Amino acid sequence: MTIPIVSIIFSSCNSGDGIVKCEMPKSVALSGRDAKIEVMGALGLKVVDTMLVITTMKTTGFWSFYSLDDKEHMGDFLSKGNSDKEFLGKPTVGTQHFEKDENGNDICYIYDFRKGGFKRFNMTKSIRENSLDIVPMEIKIPATVFSWTMLDFDNIVISEPDESRTFERRSLLSNNQRIEKPVFAIFENMVTKPDGDINDIGTFMGHRPHLNRIVECGKKLNRIYLYDIDGGFSKILSVKEDVPSNVSTVIETSPELKQDCFRYLECFDDCFCVLFSGNDALKEETNPQNSKIFIFDWEGNPIVGLNLDRYVNSFSFDWANKRVFTLNYSTEEISEFDISQLEI
């Protein structure tokens, strides 16, 4: 995938208070259609190679697999339980680490939120043999980490609450050793009140594949943090939407009026994509505004905004077939959008 960067991008951002405020240089309206995939209790989705993987509430198969070619069901895997091949809670497909092994099999490294550590799930072999192939790994990572991203097997960036639950402490777990990196100082003012909600300062985390550039986008806060783990690059962005980028404003807002900012994140070699909401709790229940997907390059330059014709909770790009899948888990509606006309 090649993303052309044109000169208009560089005039679409301006700085203030150390935060680069960005406006998409181009917006495209997209109309979706029913993807004709029905999954009860769907909670998230992810395109992986030639498959669409869907997180569900089904305790005997947290993940459902569908072929992208004909949308046929390929199997259900991952169950609830206390064995070393099971999970106490459902792992969300969109926050895991995917790659191919030396034999071309699609592998997922799944973080066990309740117990800590990772499990290696061979998805290709499990589907081919209709038998779960999953093993625990010796990577040490604590339980209840709020967000994480695996740069490689030996280096994982994590964010976890401190003892007061007013701040999310970031660390690099390198060869199972915890290291505090100077670049994490860019988060030092992201502190909530002792009686506040730590989710106000929570983020989704990802990174540029095969490189150490990390992105974090605020769940309530209108901020996108870009940084290199070695400290050679850092930038804080916000989008020109009606959601505050000031930490104090967010934590002082009453719970029913707090808006969701970014709801989802997907990272690729040339870009990262964030899902913008802008809805507060009441609006989301009654009449949520349509969602937007903002696409940036890895220097923090905005590329294009995709204005969807509906509200969604998650998305995943199928670049090979030039489409985006989305999910509204309130209605369990899975949609797809044609992006063949986009220069992406």
Short mmCIF file of C-alpha atoms in Angstrom, two decimals:
data_model
loop_
_atom_site.label_atom_id
_atom_site.label_comp_id
_atom_site.label_asym_id
_atom_site.label_seq_id
_atom_site.Cartn_x
_atom_site.Cartn_y
_atom_site.Cartn_z
CA MET A 1 0.00 0.00 0.00
CA THR A 2 1.43 3.39 -1.04
CA ILE A 3 0.03 6.64 0.31
CA PRO A 4 0.82 9.77 -1.70
CA ILE A 5 1.59 12.79 0.49
CA VAL A 6 0.81 16.10 -1.17
CA SER A 7 1.73 19.64 -0.14
CA ILE A 8 -1.70 20.51 1.20
CA ILE A 9 -1.11 18.15 4.12
CA PHE A 10 1.60 20.34 5.55
CA SER A 11 -0.67 23.38 5.74
CA SER A 12 -3.46 21.55 7.54
CA CYS A 13 -1.88 21.60 11.01
CA ASN A 14 -0.95 24.37 13.42
CA SER A 15 0.70 24.27 16.81
CA GLY A 16 -0.49 25.62 20.13
CA ASP A 17 0.37 24.70 23.74
CA GLY A 18 2.71 22.05 22.42
CA ILE A 19 -0.17 20.29 20.68
CA VAL A 20 -0.37 20.20 16.89
CA LYS A 21 -4.00 20.83 15.92
CA CYS A 22 -4.82 19.01 12.70
CA GLU A 23 -7.55 19.30 10.12
CA MET A 24 -7.95 16.68 7.42
CA PRO A 25 -6.86 18.15 4.05
CA LYS A 26 -9.49 16.00 2.36
CA SER A 27 -12.71 14.35 3.53
CA VAL A 28 -14.58 11.60 1.72
CA ALA A 29 -18.17 10.58 2.40
CA LEU A 30 -18.65 6.81 2.42
CA SER A 31 -21.92 4.88 2.24
CA GLY A 32 -21.88 1.41 3.71
CA ARG A 33 -23.84 -1.74 3.02
CA ASP A 34 -24.69 -4.86 4.94
CA ALA A 35 -21.68 -7.19 4.93
CA LYS A 36 -24.06 -10.16 5.18
CA ILE A 37 -22.20 -11.66 8.12
CA GLU A 38 -24.42 -12.29 11.12
CA VAL A 39 -22.74 -12.96 14.46
CA MET A 40 -24.64 -12.89 17.73
CA GLY A 41 -22.90 -10.92 20.47
CA ALA A 42 -20.27 -9.39 18.15
CA LEU A 43 -17.91 -7.03 20.03
CA GLY A 44 -15.04 -6.29 17.66
CA LEU A 45 -13.45 -7.33 14.37
CA LYS A 46 -10.12 -7.53 12.59
CA VAL A 47 -9.06 -8.35 9.03
CA VAL A 48 -6.17 -10.83 9.16
CA ASP A 49 -4.77 -11.91 5.78
CA THR A 50 -7.74 -13.55 4.01
CA MET A 51 -9.92 -13.79 7.10
CA LEU A 52 -12.28 -11.61 9.08
CA VAL A 53 -11.94 -12.41 12.79
CA ILE A 54 -14.78 -11.33 15.07
CA THR A 55 -14.76 -11.11 18.88
CA THR A 56 -17.99 -12.47 20.35
CA MET A 57 -19.59 -13.07 23.73
CA LYS A 58 -19.79 -16.83 23.09
CA THR A 59 -17.84 -18.49 25.90
CA THR A 60 -17.20 -21.63 23.84
CA GLY A 61 -15.74 -19.63 20.97
CA PHE A 62 -14.74 -16.05 21.75
CA TRP A 63 -13.39 -15.61 18.20
CA SER A 64 -15.35 -16.44 15.03
CA PHE A 65 -13.53 -16.74 11.71
CA TYR A 66 -14.96 -15.90 8.26
CA SER A 67 -13.43 -16.06 4.80
CA LEU A 68 -13.06 -12.69 3.09
CA ASP A 69 -13.63 -14.31 -0.29
CA ASP A 70 -17.06 -15.83 0.22
CA LYS A 71 -17.80 -14.82 3.86
CA GLU A 72 -18.24 -18.46 4.81
CA HIS A 73 -17.85 -19.38 8.47
CA MET A 74 -14.49 -21.10 9.09
CA GLY A 75 -14.74 -21.95 12.77
CA ASP A 76 -14.96 -20.70 16.36
CA PHE A 77 -12.03 -20.84 18.78
CA LEU A 78 -10.90 -19.66 22.26
CA SER A 79 -13.01 -20.69 25.24
CA LYS A 80 -13.65 -19.48 28.75
CA GLY A 81 -11.93 -21.44 31.51
CA ASN A 82 -8.95 -21.65 33.83
CA SER A 83 -6.66 -24.00 31.89
CA ASP A 84 -3.51 -22.76 30.18
CA LYS A 85 -5.37 -22.93 26.84
CA GLU A 86 -8.39 -20.93 28.02
CA PHE A 87 -9.21 -17.38 29.07
CA LEU A 88 -11.14 -16.07 32.06
CA GLY A 89 -12.32 -13.12 29.98
CA LYS A 90 -12.81 -12.59 26.25
CA PRO A 91 -9.67 -11.29 24.49
CA THR A 92 -10.44 -8.43 22.12
CA VAL A 93 -9.19 -9.27 18.63
CA GLY A 94 -8.34 -5.68 17.67
CA THR A 95 -5.73 -5.22 20.42
CA GLN A 96 -3.61 -8.33 19.83
CA HIS A 97 -0.36 -8.88 17.92
CA PHE A 98 -0.52 -10.69 14.56
CA GLU A 99 2.21 -11.97 12.27
CA LYS A 100 3.12 -14.89 10.01
CA ASP A 101 5.51 -17.68 11.00
CA GLU A 102 8.24 -19.19 8.83
CA ASN A 103 5.68 -21.54 7.23
CA GLY A 104 3.27 -18.76 6.29
CA ASN A 105 0.79 -19.56 9.08
CA ASP A 106 -1.17 -16.69 10.60
CA ILE A 107 -0.14 -16.41 14.25
CA CYS A 108 -1.66 -14.29 17.00
CA TYR A 109 0.01 -13.46 20.30
CA ILE A 110 -2.86 -12.95 22.73
CA TYR A 111 -2.43 -11.03 25.97
CA ASP A 112 -4.19 -12.70 28.93
CA PHE A 113 -5.66 -9.68 30.74
CA ARG A 114 -6.79 -11.60 33.82
CA LYS A 115 -3.71 -13.79 34.36
CA GLY A 116 -0.93 -11.88 32.61
CA GLY A 117 1.43 -13.28 30.00
CA PHE A 118 0.84 -14.24 26.37
CA LYS A 119 -0.49 -17.25 24.50
CA ARG A 120 0.62 -18.13 20.97
CA PHE A 121 -2.39 -19.00 18.81
CA ASN A 122 -1.75 -20.64 15.44
CA MET A 123 -4.92 -19.59 13.64
CA THR A 124 -4.12 -21.21 10.29
CA LYS A 125 -3.38 -24.63 11.79
CA SER A 126 -6.37 -24.47 14.12
CA ILE A 127 -8.75 -23.80 11.23
CA ARG A 128 -7.10 -26.31 8.89
CA GLU A 129 -7.21 -29.12 11.46
CA ASN A 130 -10.36 -27.96 13.25
CA SER A 131 -8.45 -28.25 16.52
CA LEU A 132 -7.19 -25.46 18.76
CA ASP A 133 -3.43 -24.88 18.55
CA ILE A 134 -2.49 -22.51 21.35
CA VAL A 135 0.40 -22.56 23.85
CA PRO A 136 1.46 -20.26 26.73
CA MET A 137 4.61 -18.21 26.23
CA GLU A 138 7.33 -17.35 28.72
CA ILE A 139 7.08 -13.61 28.11
CA LYS A 140 6.45 -11.96 31.48
CA ILE A 141 3.85 -9.21 31.42
CA PRO A 142 1.61 -8.39 34.40
CA ALA A 143 -2.15 -8.84 34.47
CA THR A 144 -4.63 -5.96 34.04
CA VAL A 145 -2.35 -3.85 31.81
CA PHE A 146 -4.53 -1.09 30.32
CA SER A 147 -2.79 -0.91 26.93
CA TRP A 148 0.28 -2.45 25.30
CA THR A 149 2.06 -2.94 22.02
CA MET A 150 4.60 -5.63 21.12
CA LEU A 151 7.53 -4.18 19.18
CA ASP A 152 9.06 -7.67 19.09
CA PHE A 153 9.17 -10.67 21.43
CA ASP A 154 11.78 -9.02 23.64
CA ASN A 155 10.34 -5.48 23.74
CA ILE A 156 6.80 -4.61 24.80
CA VAL A 157 5.54 -1.16 25.76
CA ILE A 158 2.85 -1.22 28.45
CA SER A 159 0.64 1.29 30.24
CA GLU A 160 -0.75 0.39 33.67
CA PRO A 161 -2.34 2.33 36.55
CA ASP A 162 -0.10 3.53 39.35
CA GLU A 163 -0.91 2.84 43.00
CA SER A 164 -3.15 5.92 43.31
CA ARG A 165 -5.01 5.12 40.06
CA THR A 166 -4.62 8.74 38.99
CA PHE A 167 -1.88 8.16 36.41
CA GLU A 168 -0.99 5.54 33.81
CA ARG A 169 2.65 4.53 34.18
CA ARG A 170 4.38 3.50 30.98
CA SER A 171 7.29 1.08 30.81
CA LEU A 172 9.32 -0.80 28.25
CA LEU A 173 9.50 -4.49 29.11
CA SER A 174 12.80 -5.47 27.52
CA ASN A 175 13.90 -9.10 27.94
CA ASN A 176 11.45 -9.29 30.84
CA GLN A 177 13.09 -6.28 32.56
CA ARG A 178 11.08 -3.11 33.23
CA ILE A 179 12.73 0.06 31.85
CA GLU A 180 11.51 3.64 32.27
CA LYS A 181 12.30 5.62 29.10
CA PRO A 182 12.74 9.44 29.12
CA VAL A 183 10.26 9.87 26.24
CA PHE A 184 7.41 8.77 28.54
CA ALA A 185 7.67 12.25 30.12
CA ILE A 186 5.32 13.50 27.37
CA PHE A 187 2.50 11.94 29.43
CA GLU A 188 3.45 13.56 32.75
CA ASN A 189 0.46 15.97 32.81
CA MET A 190 -2.08 13.23 32.10
CA VAL A 191 -3.24 12.91 35.69
CA THR A 192 -6.79 12.56 36.98
CA LYS A 193 -8.25 13.30 40.42
CA PRO A 194 -7.94 10.79 43.31
CA ASP A 195 -11.70 10.25 43.15
CA GLY A 196 -11.81 10.52 39.35
CA ASP A 197 -12.09 8.00 36.54
CA ILE A 198 -8.72 6.80 35.26
CA ASN A 199 -10.37 5.97 31.93
CA ASP A 200 -10.48 9.73 31.29
CA ILE A 201 -6.76 9.54 30.53
CA GLY A 202 -6.78 6.09 28.94
CA THR A 203 -5.45 5.44 25.45
CA PHE A 204 -5.40 2.87 22.68
CA MET A 205 -1.82 1.92 21.78
CA GLY A 206 -0.16 0.60 18.63
CA HIS A 207 3.05 0.93 16.65
CA ARG A 208 4.45 1.06 13.15
CA PRO A 209 5.09 -2.55 12.11
CA HIS A 210 8.74 -3.62 12.38
CA LEU A 211 9.78 -0.21 13.73
CA ASN A 212 9.72 1.47 17.12
CA ARG A 213 7.40 4.41 16.41
CA ILE A 214 4.46 4.21 18.79
CA VAL A 215 1.03 5.84 18.58
CA GLU A 216 -1.45 6.33 21.40
CA CYS A 217 -4.87 7.95 20.97
CA GLY A 218 -7.07 9.17 23.82
CA LYS A 219 -10.32 7.41 24.67
CA LYS A 220 -11.80 10.61 26.14
CA LEU A 221 -9.03 13.11 25.47
CA ASN A 222 -8.57 14.64 22.03
CA ARG A 223 -4.90 13.79 21.78
CA ILE A 224 -2.77 11.51 19.63
CA TYR A 225 0.74 10.84 20.91
CA LEU A 226 3.45 9.80 18.46
CA TYR A 227 6.89 8.89 19.75
CA ASP A 228 9.97 6.76 19.23
CA ILE A 229 10.96 4.61 22.17
CA ASP A 230 14.55 5.96 22.00
CA GLY A 231 13.25 9.53 22.32
CA GLY A 232 14.44 10.70 18.91
CA PHE A 233 10.94 11.77 17.89
CA SER A 234 7.78 12.84 19.71
CA LYS A 235 4.69 14.79 18.74
CA ILE A 236 1.27 15.43 20.26
CA LEU A 237 -1.67 15.92 17.87
CA SER A 238 -5.32 16.79 18.22
CA VAL A 239 -8.04 16.87 15.59
CA LYS A 240 -10.27 19.87 14.87
CA GLU A 241 -13.42 18.37 16.36
CA ASP A 242 -15.61 19.43 19.27
CA VAL A 243 -13.92 17.25 21.89
CA PRO A 244 -11.51 18.84 24.40
CA SER A 245 -7.76 18.24 24.31
CA ASN A 246 -7.26 19.79 27.76
CA VAL A 247 -6.90 17.22 30.54
CA SER A 248 -8.52 19.42 33.21
CA THR A 249 -11.55 20.06 31.01
CA VAL A 250 -12.13 16.34 30.49
CA ILE A 251 -11.79 15.29 34.13
CA GLU A 252 -14.02 18.15 35.36
CA THR A 253 -16.85 17.31 32.96
CA SER A 254 -19.75 15.42 34.53
CA PRO A 255 -19.81 11.71 33.56
CA GLU A 256 -23.03 11.92 31.51
CA LEU A 257 -21.61 14.74 29.39
CA LYS A 258 -18.15 13.28 28.77
CA GLN A 259 -17.59 12.52 25.12
CA ASP A 260 -15.82 9.55 23.68
CA CYS A 261 -13.04 10.77 21.44
CA PHE A 262 -11.19 7.93 19.73
CA ARG A 263 -12.76 4.48 19.82
CA TYR A 264 -10.39 2.31 17.83
CA LEU A 265 -6.92 2.25 16.26
CA GLU A 266 -5.34 0.29 13.40
CA CYS A 267 -1.68 0.52 12.34
CA PHE A 268 -0.03 -0.27 9.00
CA ASP A 269 3.40 0.21 7.39
CA ASP A 270 2.54 3.58 5.83
CA CYS A 271 -0.19 4.97 8.08
CA PHE A 272 -2.30 4.64 11.18
CA CYS A 273 -6.07 5.05 11.34
CA VAL A 274 -8.20 6.22 14.27
CA LEU A 275 -11.96 6.02 14.75
CA PHE A 276 -13.50 9.29 15.98
CA SER A 277 -16.78 9.27 17.93
CA GLY A 278 -17.61 12.59 19.64
CA ASN A 279 -20.70 11.17 21.36
CA ASP A 280 -21.49 11.49 25.05
CA ALA A 281 -23.23 8.67 26.94
CA LEU A 282 -26.78 9.97 26.40
CA LYS A 283 -26.27 10.75 22.73
CA GLU A 284 -24.72 7.36 22.09
CA GLU A 285 -27.80 5.65 23.54
CA THR A 286 -30.40 7.77 21.78
CA ASN A 287 -29.07 9.37 18.59
CA PRO A 288 -25.32 8.94 18.05
CA GLN A 289 -23.63 11.02 15.39
CA ASN A 290 -22.04 9.21 12.47
CA SER A 291 -18.47 8.06 12.94
CA LYS A 292 -15.32 9.23 11.17
CA ILE A 293 -12.03 7.50 10.43
CA PHE A 294 -8.97 9.76 10.33
CA ILE A 295 -5.85 8.55 8.53
CA PHE A 296 -2.36 9.91 9.33
CA ASP A 297 1.13 9.14 8.12
CA TRP A 298 3.81 8.23 10.66
CA GLU A 299 5.16 11.78 10.82
CA GLY A 300 1.77 12.88 12.15
CA ASN A 301 0.59 14.47 8.90
CA PRO A 302 -3.16 14.06 8.26
CA ILE A 303 -3.99 12.35 4.97
CA VAL A 304 -7.75 11.94 4.68
CA GLY A 305 -10.92 11.76 6.76
CA LEU A 306 -13.54 9.13 5.97
CA ASN A 307 -17.04 10.29 6.94
CA LEU A 308 -19.17 7.20 7.44
CA ASP A 309 -22.94 7.22 7.00
CA ARG A 310 -23.50 5.45 10.33
CA TYR A 311 -22.26 5.11 13.88
CA VAL A 312 -19.76 2.27 14.50
CA ASN A 313 -17.65 1.03 17.39
CA SER A 314 -14.81 -0.61 15.48
CA PHE A 315 -13.39 -0.99 11.98
CA SER A 316 -10.76 -2.89 10.03
CA PHE A 317 -9.29 -2.25 6.60
CA ASP A 318 -9.19 -4.94 3.91
CA TRP A 319 -6.64 -3.19 1.70
CA ALA A 320 -6.34 -6.10 -0.75
CA ASN A 321 -10.03 -5.83 -1.65
CA LYS A 322 -10.26 -2.04 -1.10
CA ARG A 323 -12.92 -2.02 1.58
CA VAL A 324 -13.44 -1.28 5.25
CA PHE A 325 -15.43 -3.48 7.59
CA THR A 326 -17.19 -1.87 10.56
CA LEU A 327 -19.20 -3.05 13.54
CA ASN A 328 -21.88 -1.43 15.68
CA TYR A 329 -22.02 -3.76 18.64
CA SER A 330 -25.24 -2.27 19.98
CA THR A 331 -27.10 -3.46 16.87
CA GLU A 332 -24.58 -6.21 15.99
CA GLU A 333 -24.54 -4.76 12.47
CA ILE A 334 -21.44 -5.58 10.43
CA SER A 335 -21.08 -3.28 7.42
CA GLU A 336 -18.61 -2.84 4.61
CA PHE A 337 -17.54 0.30 2.73
CA ASP A 338 -15.98 0.47 -0.72
CA ILE A 339 -12.75 2.51 -0.75
CA SER A 340 -11.65 1.66 -4.30
CA GLN A 341 -11.86 5.32 -5.33
CA LEU A 342 -9.50 6.51 -2.61
CA GLU A 343 -5.84 7.20 -3.41
CA ILE A 344 -4.64 4.97 -0.62
#
